[in-house]
Amino acid sequence: MWYEESLDGRLAPQGRRDMEQLARRMAARFPALFAARRRLALASSSKHRCLQSGAAFRRGLGPTLDFGGDEVEVEVNDSLMRFFDHCAKFVALVEENDAAMCQVNAFKEGPEMKKVLEKVASALCLPVEELNAGVAFVKPLTTQHINDLKKSSQVLEYLNDLKQYWKRGYGYDINSRSSCILFQDIFQHLDKAVEESKSSKPISSPLIVQVGHAETLQPLLALMGYFKDDEPLLASNYARHAERKFRSGRIVPYAANLVFVLYHCDHVNASQEEYQVQLLLNEKLLSFHHSNETTSTYMDLKHYYRDILENCHFKEECELPKVNVTAVDEL
């Protein structure tokens, strides 16, 4: 067996290739930003797989760009890339609180999961009592098996989405509010670039890459209001969520990425149109909530998110309640 315990948590070879290829595609899409001698600021969480992802991304830019290649040059910043670990309220009331996952546990015991386990038990010739929601599947051999597997995979996908929804998404406000420290950091960098541009100064950090986790990106997207369904994901409404927006496997797949692109535009009709922004999630343009367009003026974007930028304070949001209440009451 080639897999050893020492490899746990480290980046797989495919992960390295994914990050190298992502860097090449980004460089091809934004050649001016990735030009030689442009400064690259690279931050990462302390986890090996993130440090290795950052190194792979930089390596993918090729030897012609003088960005260096050693992991030690990457700035480790867990306060931004692993903000959830530093949020006492999230840790106590969600991460370490079994009651916070009551919808997930209820779905595991519900009729949809029971049908899945019965099918697997039948295929394995085992009593269903010996299986649980963590069971693996055998490869189907018939058309009926394929149809059954498709239905089963949809149930298992919903089970995972339930977990991500209640632990990293819209289930509890603290899930997303804990990410405001990262959201504000992004806008501080954008603000600085705008100020330097207006002063005709060189942009000190034209290219900033921050390497984190799915658990970093999912709360940030929830904070921004993306992929929110009209009805919350519950153990009891699986059938009604067949066309849901919140699908974590599509939102934060392997090598998921969110890119803020700031443009300086000449020949505009008004001064507020001089600086404009685009968002790309997994290399595809995202529409902005306030306009339903894929391009926004920077001023309009800041105005839309002004409450998060001005009133979301990480220390206050993450402070544990002083009164003696149960976790469920607080959440």
Coordinates of C-alpha atoms in Angstrom, one line a residue:
M1 CA 0.0 0.0 0.0
W2 CA 1.7 3.2 -1.1
Y3 CA -0.4 5.5 1.2
E4 CA 1.3 6.0 4.5
E5 CA 0.1 7.8 7.6
S6 CA 2.7 10.5 7.1
L7 CA 0.9 11.6 3.9
D8 CA -2.3 12.4 5.9
G9 CA -3.3 16.0 5.3
R10 CA -0.7 16.6 2.6
L11 CA -1.3 17.5 -1.0
A12 CA -1.8 14.7 -3.5
P13 CA 0.0 14.6 -6.8
Q14 CA -3.2 15.5 -8.6
G15 CA -3.6 18.5 -6.3
R16 CA -0.2 19.8 -7.2
R17 CA -1.1 19.4 -10.9
D18 CA -4.4 21.2 -10.4
M19 CA -2.7 24.2 -8.7
E20 CA 0.1 24.4 -11.3
Q21 CA -2.5 24.3 -14.1
L22 CA -4.7 26.9 -12.4
A23 CA -1.7 29.3 -12.2
R24 CA -1.0 28.9 -15.9
R25 CA -4.7 29.5 -16.8
M26 CA -4.7 32.6 -14.5
A27 CA -1.5 33.9 -16.1
A28 CA -3.0 33.5 -19.6
R29 CA -6.2 35.2 -18.6
F30 CA -4.4 38.2 -16.8
P31 CA -1.1 38.5 -18.6
A32 CA -0.4 42.0 -17.3
L33 CA -0.8 41.0 -13.7
F34 CA 1.5 38.0 -14.1
A35 CA 4.2 39.7 -16.1
A36 CA 7.8 39.2 -15.1
R37 CA 9.0 41.1 -12.1
R38 CA 5.5 41.9 -10.8
R39 CA 5.3 41.3 -7.1
L40 CA 3.4 38.3 -5.9
A41 CA 2.2 38.3 -2.3
L42 CA 1.4 34.8 -1.2
A43 CA -0.3 33.9 2.1
S44 CA -1.4 30.5 3.3
S45 CA -2.8 28.6 6.3
S46 CA -0.3 26.6 8.3
K47 CA -1.5 23.3 7.0
H48 CA 0.9 21.4 4.8
R49 CA -1.5 20.9 1.9
C50 CA -2.1 24.7 1.7
L51 CA 1.6 25.5 1.9
Q52 CA 2.2 22.9 -0.8
S53 CA -0.7 24.3 -2.9
G54 CA 0.8 27.8 -2.7
A55 CA 4.2 26.4 -3.8
A56 CA 2.6 24.5 -6.6
F57 CA 0.7 27.6 -7.8
R58 CA 3.9 29.6 -7.9
R59 CA 5.8 26.8 -9.6
G60 CA 3.0 26.7 -12.3
L61 CA 3.9 30.3 -13.2
G62 CA 7.1 29.0 -14.7
P63 CA 10.8 29.9 -14.3
T64 CA 10.5 33.1 -16.3
L65 CA 8.6 34.9 -13.5
D66 CA 10.9 35.8 -10.6
F67 CA 8.5 34.7 -7.8
G68 CA 10.7 32.1 -6.1
G69 CA 9.7 28.6 -5.2
D70 CA 10.3 27.6 -1.6
E71 CA 7.4 27.0 0.9
V72 CA 9.2 29.0 3.6
E73 CA 8.7 32.2 1.6
V74 CA 4.9 31.9 1.9
E75 CA 3.4 34.0 4.7
V76 CA 1.5 31.8 7.2
N77 CA -1.6 33.6 8.3
D78 CA -4.1 31.4 10.1
S79 CA -6.0 34.4 11.5
L80 CA -7.2 35.0 7.9
M81 CA -7.1 31.5 6.3
R82 CA -8.4 29.6 9.3
F83 CA -10.5 32.3 11.0
F84 CA -12.9 29.6 12.1
D85 CA -10.3 28.2 14.5
H86 CA -9.9 31.6 16.2
C87 CA -13.7 32.3 16.6
A88 CA -14.6 31.1 20.1
K89 CA -18.3 31.3 19.4
F90 CA -18.1 29.2 16.3
V91 CA -15.9 26.6 17.9
A92 CA -18.0 26.2 21.1
L93 CA -21.5 26.5 19.6
V94 CA -21.0 24.8 16.2
E95 CA -17.7 23.0 15.7
E96 CA -17.8 21.2 19.1
N97 CA -21.6 21.2 19.6
D98 CA -23.3 18.0 18.6
A99 CA -26.7 19.6 18.9
A100 CA -25.8 22.1 16.1
M101 CA -25.8 19.2 13.6
C102 CA -29.3 18.0 14.6
Q103 CA -30.6 18.3 11.0
V104 CA -27.7 16.2 9.7
N105 CA -28.2 13.5 12.3
A106 CA -32.0 13.5 11.7
F107 CA -31.5 13.0 7.9
K108 CA -29.1 10.0 8.6
E109 CA -32.0 8.4 10.5
G110 CA -34.6 9.4 7.9
P111 CA -36.4 7.4 5.2
E112 CA -34.1 8.5 2.4
M113 CA -31.0 7.3 4.1
K114 CA -32.7 4.1 5.2
K115 CA -33.5 3.2 1.6
V116 CA -29.9 3.8 0.6
L117 CA -28.6 1.5 3.4
E118 CA -31.1 -1.2 2.5
K119 CA -29.9 -1.2 -1.1
V120 CA -26.3 -1.4 -0.1
A121 CA -27.0 -4.1 2.5
S122 CA -28.8 -6.1 -0.2
A123 CA -25.8 -5.7 -2.6
L124 CA -23.3 -6.8 0.0
C125 CA -25.5 -9.6 1.4
L126 CA -25.3 -8.1 4.9
P127 CA -27.9 -7.3 7.5
V128 CA -28.8 -3.6 7.2
E129 CA -28.2 -3.2 11.0
E130 CA -24.5 -3.6 10.3
L131 CA -24.3 -0.6 8.1
N132 CA -24.5 3.2 8.8
A133 CA -24.4 6.4 6.8
G134 CA -20.7 6.2 6.3
V135 CA -20.8 3.1 4.3
A136 CA -19.0 2.7 0.9
F137 CA -20.7 1.5 -2.3
V138 CA -19.8 -1.4 -4.6
K139 CA -19.6 -0.8 -8.3
P140 CA -23.0 -1.4 -10.0
L141 CA -23.2 -4.1 -12.6
T142 CA -26.7 -3.6 -14.1
T143 CA -28.8 -0.7 -15.4
Q144 CA -31.0 -1.1 -12.3
H145 CA -27.9 -0.8 -10.1
I146 CA -26.9 2.3 -12.0
N147 CA -30.3 3.9 -11.5
D148 CA -30.2 2.9 -7.8
L149 CA -26.7 4.4 -7.5
K150 CA -27.8 7.7 -9.0
K151 CA -30.6 8.0 -6.6
S152 CA -28.4 7.0 -3.7
S153 CA -25.7 9.5 -4.7
Q154 CA -28.3 12.3 -4.7
V155 CA -29.2 11.4 -1.2
L156 CA -25.6 11.2 -0.1
E157 CA -24.9 14.6 -1.8
Y158 CA -27.8 16.1 0.2
L159 CA -26.4 14.6 3.4
N160 CA -23.1 16.3 2.7
D161 CA -24.8 19.6 1.7
L162 CA -26.7 19.5 5.0
K163 CA -23.5 19.2 6.9
Q164 CA -21.9 22.1 5.0
Y165 CA -25.0 24.2 5.2
W166 CA -25.2 23.9 9.0
K167 CA -21.5 24.0 9.7
R168 CA -20.1 26.4 7.1
G169 CA -23.1 28.0 5.4
Y170 CA -26.4 29.6 6.1
G171 CA -27.4 27.3 9.0
Y172 CA -26.1 29.7 11.7
D173 CA -25.1 33.3 11.4
I174 CA -21.8 32.8 13.1
N175 CA -20.7 30.5 10.3
S176 CA -20.5 33.4 7.8
R177 CA -20.0 36.3 10.2
S178 CA -16.8 34.8 11.4
S179 CA -15.4 35.3 7.9
C180 CA -15.8 39.1 7.9
I181 CA -12.1 39.4 8.9
L182 CA -11.1 37.9 5.6
F183 CA -13.7 39.8 3.6
Q184 CA -12.5 43.1 5.1
D185 CA -8.9 42.2 4.4
I186 CA -9.7 41.7 0.7
F187 CA -11.3 45.2 0.5
Q188 CA -8.4 46.7 2.4
H189 CA -6.1 45.5 -0.4
L190 CA -8.5 46.8 -3.0
D191 CA -8.7 50.2 -1.3
K192 CA -5.0 50.5 -1.1
A193 CA -4.7 49.7 -4.8
V194 CA -7.3 52.4 -5.7
E195 CA -5.5 54.9 -3.5
E196 CA -2.1 54.2 -5.0
S197 CA -3.6 54.4 -8.5
K198 CA -5.2 57.7 -7.8
S199 CA -1.9 59.0 -6.6
S200 CA -0.1 57.7 -9.7
K201 CA 2.0 55.5 -7.5
P202 CA 3.1 51.9 -8.5
I203 CA 0.7 49.3 -7.1
S204 CA 2.6 47.8 -4.2
S205 CA 0.6 44.5 -4.3
P206 CA -0.8 44.0 -7.8
L207 CA -1.2 40.2 -7.3
I208 CA -2.3 38.7 -3.9
V209 CA -2.8 35.0 -3.6
Q210 CA -4.3 33.6 -0.3
V211 CA -4.5 29.8 0.0
G212 CA -7.0 28.4 2.5
H213 CA -9.6 25.6 2.7
A214 CA -13.1 24.8 1.5
E215 CA -14.0 25.8 5.1
T216 CA -12.5 29.2 4.4
L217 CA -14.3 29.9 1.1
Q218 CA -17.7 28.5 1.9
P219 CA -18.4 30.9 4.8
L220 CA -17.1 33.8 2.8
L221 CA -19.5 33.1 -0.1
A222 CA -22.3 32.8 2.4
L223 CA -21.3 36.1 3.9
M224 CA -21.6 37.6 0.4
G225 CA -25.0 36.1 0.0
Y226 CA -24.3 33.6 -2.8
F227 CA -26.1 30.2 -3.3
K228 CA -28.8 31.0 -0.8
D229 CA -32.0 29.1 -1.2
D230 CA -35.4 30.6 -0.2
E231 CA -36.0 27.7 2.1
P232 CA -33.4 26.4 4.5
L233 CA -32.0 22.9 4.0
L234 CA -33.6 20.6 6.6
A235 CA -33.8 16.8 7.2
S236 CA -37.5 17.0 6.3
N237 CA -37.4 18.8 2.9
Y238 CA -35.0 16.8 0.8
A239 CA -37.5 16.4 -2.1
R240 CA -38.2 20.1 -2.3
H241 CA -34.5 20.8 -2.7
A242 CA -33.9 18.8 -5.8
E243 CA -33.1 22.1 -7.7
R244 CA -31.3 23.8 -4.8
K245 CA -28.6 26.5 -5.2
F246 CA -26.5 25.3 -2.3
R247 CA -24.5 22.4 -3.6
S248 CA -21.2 22.4 -1.8
G249 CA -19.6 19.9 -4.3
R250 CA -20.0 22.5 -7.1
I251 CA -19.3 25.6 -5.0
V252 CA -16.1 24.4 -3.4
P253 CA -14.7 21.5 -5.4
Y254 CA -11.0 20.5 -5.2
A255 CA -8.8 23.6 -6.1
A256 CA -11.8 25.9 -5.7
N257 CA -10.9 29.6 -6.1
L258 CA -12.5 33.0 -5.7
V259 CA -10.9 35.9 -7.6
F260 CA -11.5 39.6 -7.1
V261 CA -10.3 41.6 -10.2
L262 CA -10.0 45.3 -9.9
Y263 CA -9.9 47.4 -13.2
H264 CA -8.8 50.9 -13.8
C265 CA -10.9 52.2 -16.6
D266 CA -10.1 55.2 -18.8
H267 CA -12.6 57.2 -20.8
V268 CA -15.5 56.8 -18.4
N269 CA -18.5 59.0 -18.2
A270 CA -18.2 59.6 -14.4
S271 CA -15.4 59.5 -11.9
Q272 CA -17.2 56.7 -9.8
E273 CA -16.9 54.5 -12.9
E274 CA -13.1 54.7 -13.0
Y275 CA -12.6 51.6 -10.8
Q276 CA -14.6 48.5 -11.6
V277 CA -14.6 45.0 -10.2
Q278 CA -15.3 41.5 -11.4
L279 CA -15.7 38.2 -9.4
L280 CA -14.8 34.8 -10.6
L281 CA -15.7 31.6 -8.8
N282 CA -13.8 28.6 -10.1
E283 CA -12.8 30.7 -13.1
K284 CA -16.4 31.6 -14.0
L285 CA -17.9 35.1 -13.7
L286 CA -20.3 35.6 -10.9
S287 CA -23.1 38.1 -11.1
F288 CA -23.4 40.7 -8.4
H289 CA -26.5 40.7 -6.2
H290 CA -27.1 44.5 -6.4
S291 CA -27.1 44.7 -10.2
N292 CA -27.3 41.1 -11.6
E293 CA -24.4 42.1 -13.8
T294 CA -20.9 40.6 -13.9
T295 CA -19.2 44.0 -13.6
S296 CA -19.7 46.5 -10.9
T297 CA -18.2 49.9 -10.0
Y298 CA -16.0 49.5 -7.0
M299 CA -18.0 52.2 -5.2
D300 CA -21.3 50.4 -5.8
L301 CA -19.8 47.2 -4.5
K302 CA -18.5 48.8 -1.3
H303 CA -21.9 50.5 -0.8
Y304 CA -23.7 47.2 -1.2
Y305 CA -21.5 45.5 1.4
R306 CA -21.1 48.5 3.6
D307 CA -22.7 46.9 6.7
I308 CA -20.2 44.0 6.6
L309 CA -17.3 46.3 5.9
E310 CA -18.2 48.8 8.7
N311 CA -20.2 46.8 11.3
C312 CA -18.9 43.3 11.3
H313 CA -16.2 43.1 14.0
F314 CA -14.5 39.7 14.3
K315 CA -13.8 40.1 18.1
E316 CA -17.4 41.0 18.9
E317 CA -18.9 38.5 16.5
C318 CA -16.9 35.7 17.9
E319 CA -17.2 36.5 21.6
L320 CA -19.0 33.8 23.6
P321 CA -22.2 35.0 25.2
K322 CA -21.7 36.0 28.9
V323 CA -25.2 34.8 29.9
N324 CA -25.8 31.2 30.7
V325 CA -27.8 30.0 27.7
T326 CA -27.8 26.7 25.8
A327 CA -26.0 26.5 22.5
V328 CA -29.2 26.0 20.5
D329 CA -30.8 29.1 22.1
E330 CA -27.8 31.2 21.2
L331 CA -27.6 29.9 17.6

